[in-house]
């Protein structure tokens, strides 16, 4: 699924790296605990989270995650946005709650991928 | 990489600085990428290093990280002078954590750090003495077939 499609179906505002909106994501992972994200490994994934600190971006960077969706209308701090820009990670914020956001993306055909590396 | 290639990296991990936590792992990942190693190997090394770095920040007021990269493997040693681990067996259990709520609010302390480190490394050893500190040694093999081991 294209990142632009994720933004569209989640009615999300893109916060940075708009130039990468046409990139493809192959799977999704939703978590507020970063260690749960680190237990999940898939290429070109999108992370759906309600957590807003810079460690979200560092975790995304470690996992080669290409897009982070903040749910419940959350907006990350300026440092997170700067860090994401330097790593070329698309950030967007959606007013949907995590459960809804996951349901919408799953319904559109985006699956979770394997839980093992 | 040639047989003789060997890269040694050393990092100071700052304690209690949650904003900078992960910088050493980022640098290691950058080095591994430059060496052109397989993405799965790079990611596994990045995960174990990052979990270890976060642990040192949360529990041990920082420490030192030593990374050795040869054509055969990646060795990561994390050394701290923190409180030590009382019961290593218990600490290795998924979900067991002594991290305070403030850390959990930051997205860590789910009790997955050490289990993730064990899962993604080919070998992991922990030496710990209460009141003295902890040393974690991890190894990730870089062989053509090592990519398949964790698939």
XYZ file of N, CA and C in Angstrom, chain B residues 14-113:
300
model
N 25.315 7.646 27.646
C 24.970 8.570 28.718
C 23.772 8.047 29.519
N 23.885 8.060 30.818
C 22.794 7.556 31.659
C 21.695 8.584 31.837
N 20.482 8.117 32.043
C 19.332 8.980 32.335
C 19.042 10.025 31.265
N 19.672 9.909 30.107
C 19.347 10.837 29.029
C 18.553 10.088 27.968
N 17.257 10.166 28.147
C 16.395 9.363 27.294
C 16.340 9.896 25.875
N 16.601 11.188 25.727
C 16.533 11.785 24.391
C 17.690 11.288 23.516
N 18.871 11.189 24.101
C 20.028 10.763 23.290
C 20.160 9.248 23.220
N 19.388 8.521 24.014
C 19.479 7.056 24.004
C 19.237 6.528 22.594
N 20.121 5.677 22.146
C 19.966 5.109 20.802
C 20.979 5.660 19.813
N 21.719 6.681 20.232
C 22.688 7.295 19.312
C 23.800 6.323 18.936
N 24.283 5.562 19.925
C 25.352 4.600 19.649
C 24.848 3.532 18.677
N 23.623 3.069 18.891
C 23.051 2.035 18.016
C 22.903 2.556 16.594
N 22.519 3.827 16.515
C 22.366 4.476 15.211
C 23.711 4.483 14.479
N 24.776 4.811 15.213
C 26.122 4.860 14.619
C 26.560 3.472 14.166
N 26.260 2.466 14.995
C 26.634 1.092 14.631
C 25.891 0.679 13.373
N 24.608 0.998 13.329
C 23.811 0.634 12.163
C 24.383 1.301 10.904
N 24.762 2.560 11.030
C 25.347 3.289 9.902
C 26.618 2.616 9.397
N 27.472 2.175 10.334
C 28.704 1.484 9.968
C 28.422 0.172 9.248
N 27.461 -0.582 9.765
C 27.142 -1.886 9.163
C 26.567 -1.705 7.760
N 25.790 -0.643 7.601
C 25.213 -0.346 6.280
C 26.329 -0.038 5.293
N 27.298 0.761 5.757
C 28.419 1.136 4.888
C 29.214 -0.076 4.453
N 29.278 -1.083 5.319
C 30.020 -2.307 4.996
C 29.243 -3.192 4.040
N 27.993 -2.832 3.816
C 27.189 -3.574 2.851
C 26.736 -4.942 3.338
N 26.563 -5.095 4.645
C 26.110 -6.384 5.186
C 24.632 -6.612 4.858
N 24.178 -7.885 4.891
C 22.768 -8.153 4.578
C 21.833 -7.414 5.542
N 20.718 -6.878 5.020
C 19.799 -6.093 5.852
C 19.328 -6.815 7.114
N 19.110 -8.131 7.032
C 18.634 -8.866 8.213
C 19.685 -8.869 9.319
N 20.944 -9.039 8.928
C 22.052 -9.020 9.893
C 22.138 -7.632 10.530
N 22.046 -6.615 9.691
C 22.135 -5.239 10.188
C 21.016 -4.974 11.189
N 19.808 -5.412 10.835
C 18.672 -5.139 11.714
C 18.796 -5.871 13.042
N 19.254 -7.129 12.963
C 19.428 -7.889 14.209
C 20.455 -7.214 15.116
N 21.562 -6.756 14.526
C 22.598 -6.084 15.316
C 22.050 -4.779 15.899
N 21.278 -4.062 15.087
C 20.711 -2.785 15.539
C 19.743 -3.007 16.697
N 18.921 -4.060 16.604
C 17.939 -4.324 17.663
C 18.623 -4.665 18.991
N 19.580 -5.613 18.939
C 20.197 -6.038 20.206
C 21.006 -4.902 20.831
N 21.646 -4.124 19.990
C 22.435 -2.995 20.481
C 21.522 -1.933 21.100
N 20.424 -1.658 20.437
C 19.494 -0.623 20.889
C 18.815 -1.031 22.197
N 18.353 -2.268 22.280
C 17.734 -2.751 23.523
C 18.744 -2.661 24.674
N 19.997 -3.051 24.377
C 21.033 -3.013 25.395
C 21.353 -1.592 25.824
N 21.391 -0.715 24.854
C 21.684 0.693 25.138
C 20.578 1.295 26.010
N 19.339 1.003 25.635
C 18.206 1.503 26.415
C 18.277 0.961 27.847
N 18.605 -0.314 27.982
C 18.737 -0.912 29.320
C 19.765 -0.167 30.159
N 20.899 0.160 29.547
C 21.941 0.866 30.295
C 21.478 2.254 30.717
N 20.701 2.896 29.843
C 20.186 4.238 30.163
C 19.164 4.144 31.307
N 18.272 3.155 31.208
C 17.193 3.036 32.196
C 17.722 2.585 33.565
N 18.540 1.541 33.543
C 18.867 0.859 34.795
C 20.227 1.199 35.387
N 21.181 1.617 34.543
C 22.564 1.630 35.028
C 23.249 2.990 34.939
N 22.494 4.048 34.703
C 23.090 5.386 34.540
C 24.174 5.364 33.457
N 23.926 4.638 32.406
C 24.846 4.611 31.275
C 25.934 3.567 31.401
N 26.888 3.629 30.480
C 27.971 2.660 30.483
C 28.771 2.754 29.196
N 29.453 1.687 28.877
C 30.277 1.678 27.665
C 29.783 0.585 26.717
N 29.887 0.873 25.438
C 29.536 -0.132 24.432
C 30.749 -0.344 23.533
N 31.104 -1.596 23.315
C 32.223 -1.938 22.431
C 31.691 -2.836 21.319
N 31.976 -2.456 20.085
C 31.484 -3.243 18.959
C 32.658 -3.631 18.068
N 32.799 -4.907 17.818
C 33.851 -5.428 16.943
C 33.210 -6.089 15.743
N 33.602 -5.631 14.559
C 33.030 -6.213 13.347
C 34.155 -6.875 12.563
N 34.037 -8.146 12.316
C 35.002 -8.851 11.463
C 34.227 -9.419 10.276
N 34.930 -10.144 9.416
C 34.226 -10.729 8.281
C 33.356 -11.900 8.729
N 33.571 -12.379 9.954
C 32.825 -13.545 10.441
C 31.637 -13.186 11.314
N 31.845 -12.190 12.174
C 30.756 -11.871 13.102
C 30.801 -10.441 13.625
N 29.736 -10.095 14.313
C 29.648 -8.799 14.986
C 29.576 -9.103 16.484
N 30.535 -8.574 17.243
C 30.521 -8.784 18.694
C 30.169 -7.472 19.369
N 29.193 -7.532 20.249
C 28.771 -6.329 20.963
C 28.930 -6.585 22.460
N 29.682 -5.738 23.128
C 29.844 -5.854 24.577
C 29.334 -4.572 25.225
N 28.423 -4.748 26.162
C 27.851 -3.604 26.875
C 28.232 -3.738 28.341
N 28.920 -2.707 28.830
C 29.471 -2.800 30.175
C 28.984 -1.623 31.000
N 28.397 -1.925 32.143
C 27.966 -0.822 33.007
C 28.370 -1.063 34.458
N 28.319 0.007 35.225
C 28.613 -0.107 36.653
C 27.350 0.210 37.434
N 26.264 -0.303 36.941
C 24.959 -0.063 37.563
C 24.682 -1.004 38.713
N 23.417 -1.134 39.091
C 23.054 -1.919 40.284
C 23.209 -3.429 40.126
N 23.416 -3.895 38.893
C 23.511 -5.342 38.674
C 22.141 -5.992 38.593
N 22.121 -7.231 38.120
C 20.849 -7.960 37.986
C 20.815 -9.040 39.066
N 19.815 -8.965 39.920
C 19.732 -9.896 41.050
C 19.503 -11.334 40.596
N 18.518 -11.489 39.705
C 18.157 -12.829 39.258
C 18.101 -12.842 37.726
N 19.177 -13.293 37.105
C 19.279 -13.226 35.637
C 18.194 -14.071 34.975
N 17.931 -15.243 35.553
C 16.918 -16.145 34.989
C 15.559 -15.451 34.919
N 15.230 -14.773 35.997
C 13.956 -14.050 36.068
C 13.957 -12.880 35.068
N 15.094 -12.175 34.993
C 15.200 -11.022 34.086
C 15.066 -11.432 32.623
N 15.393 -12.696 32.348
C 15.311 -13.183 30.964
C 13.886 -13.549 30.556
N 12.986 -13.615 31.534
C 11.600 -13.995 31.209
C 10.874 -12.842 30.520
N 10.165 -13.191 29.451
C 9.387 -12.161 28.739
C 8.358 -11.560 29.684
N 8.304 -10.261 29.730
C 7.305 -9.579 30.547
C 7.802 -9.182 31.926
N 8.949 -9.746 32.349
C 9.473 -9.368 33.662
C 10.271 -8.079 33.526
N 9.938 -7.095 34.352
C 10.653 -5.825 34.281
C 10.707 -5.154 35.637
N 11.817 -4.483 35.925
C 11.910 -3.709 37.164
C 11.884 -2.213 36.835
N 11.593 -1.887 35.568
C 11.586 -0.472 35.164
C 10.425 0.262 35.837
N 10.672 1.495 36.287
C 9.604 2.268 36.918
C 8.535 2.709 35.911
N 7.378 3.112 36.446
C 6.258 3.520 35.579
C 6.642 4.641 34.617
N 7.521 5.547 35.082
C 7.919 6.686 34.237
C 8.571 6.184 32.955
N 9.307 5.099 33.056
C 9.973 4.518 31.880
C 8.954 3.838 30.980
N 7.975 3.181 31.626
C 6.922 2.519 30.850
C 6.129 3.535 30.031
N 5.935 4.714 30.633
C 5.201 5.765 29.927
C 5.964 6.219 28.687
N 7.266 5.964 28.675
C 8.091 6.354 27.524
C 8.156 5.251 26.470
N 7.478 4.136 26.762
C 7.400 3.067 25.748
C 8.378 1.925 25.957
N 9.080 1.941 27.100
C 10.017 0.849 27.386
C 9.675 0.220 28.738
N 10.410 -0.817 29.094
C 10.134 -1.485 30.367
C 9.001 -2.483 30.260
N 8.836 -3.069 29.064
C 7.788 -4.076 28.873
C 8.305 -5.471 29.224
N 9.561 -5.528 29.643
C 10.129 -6.836 29.963
C 10.458 -7.638 28.721
N 10.757 -6.943 27.647
C 11.078 -7.618 26.380
C 12.519 -7.375 25.945
N 13.215 -6.484 26.644
C 14.569 -6.094 26.237
C 15.533 -7.267 26.169
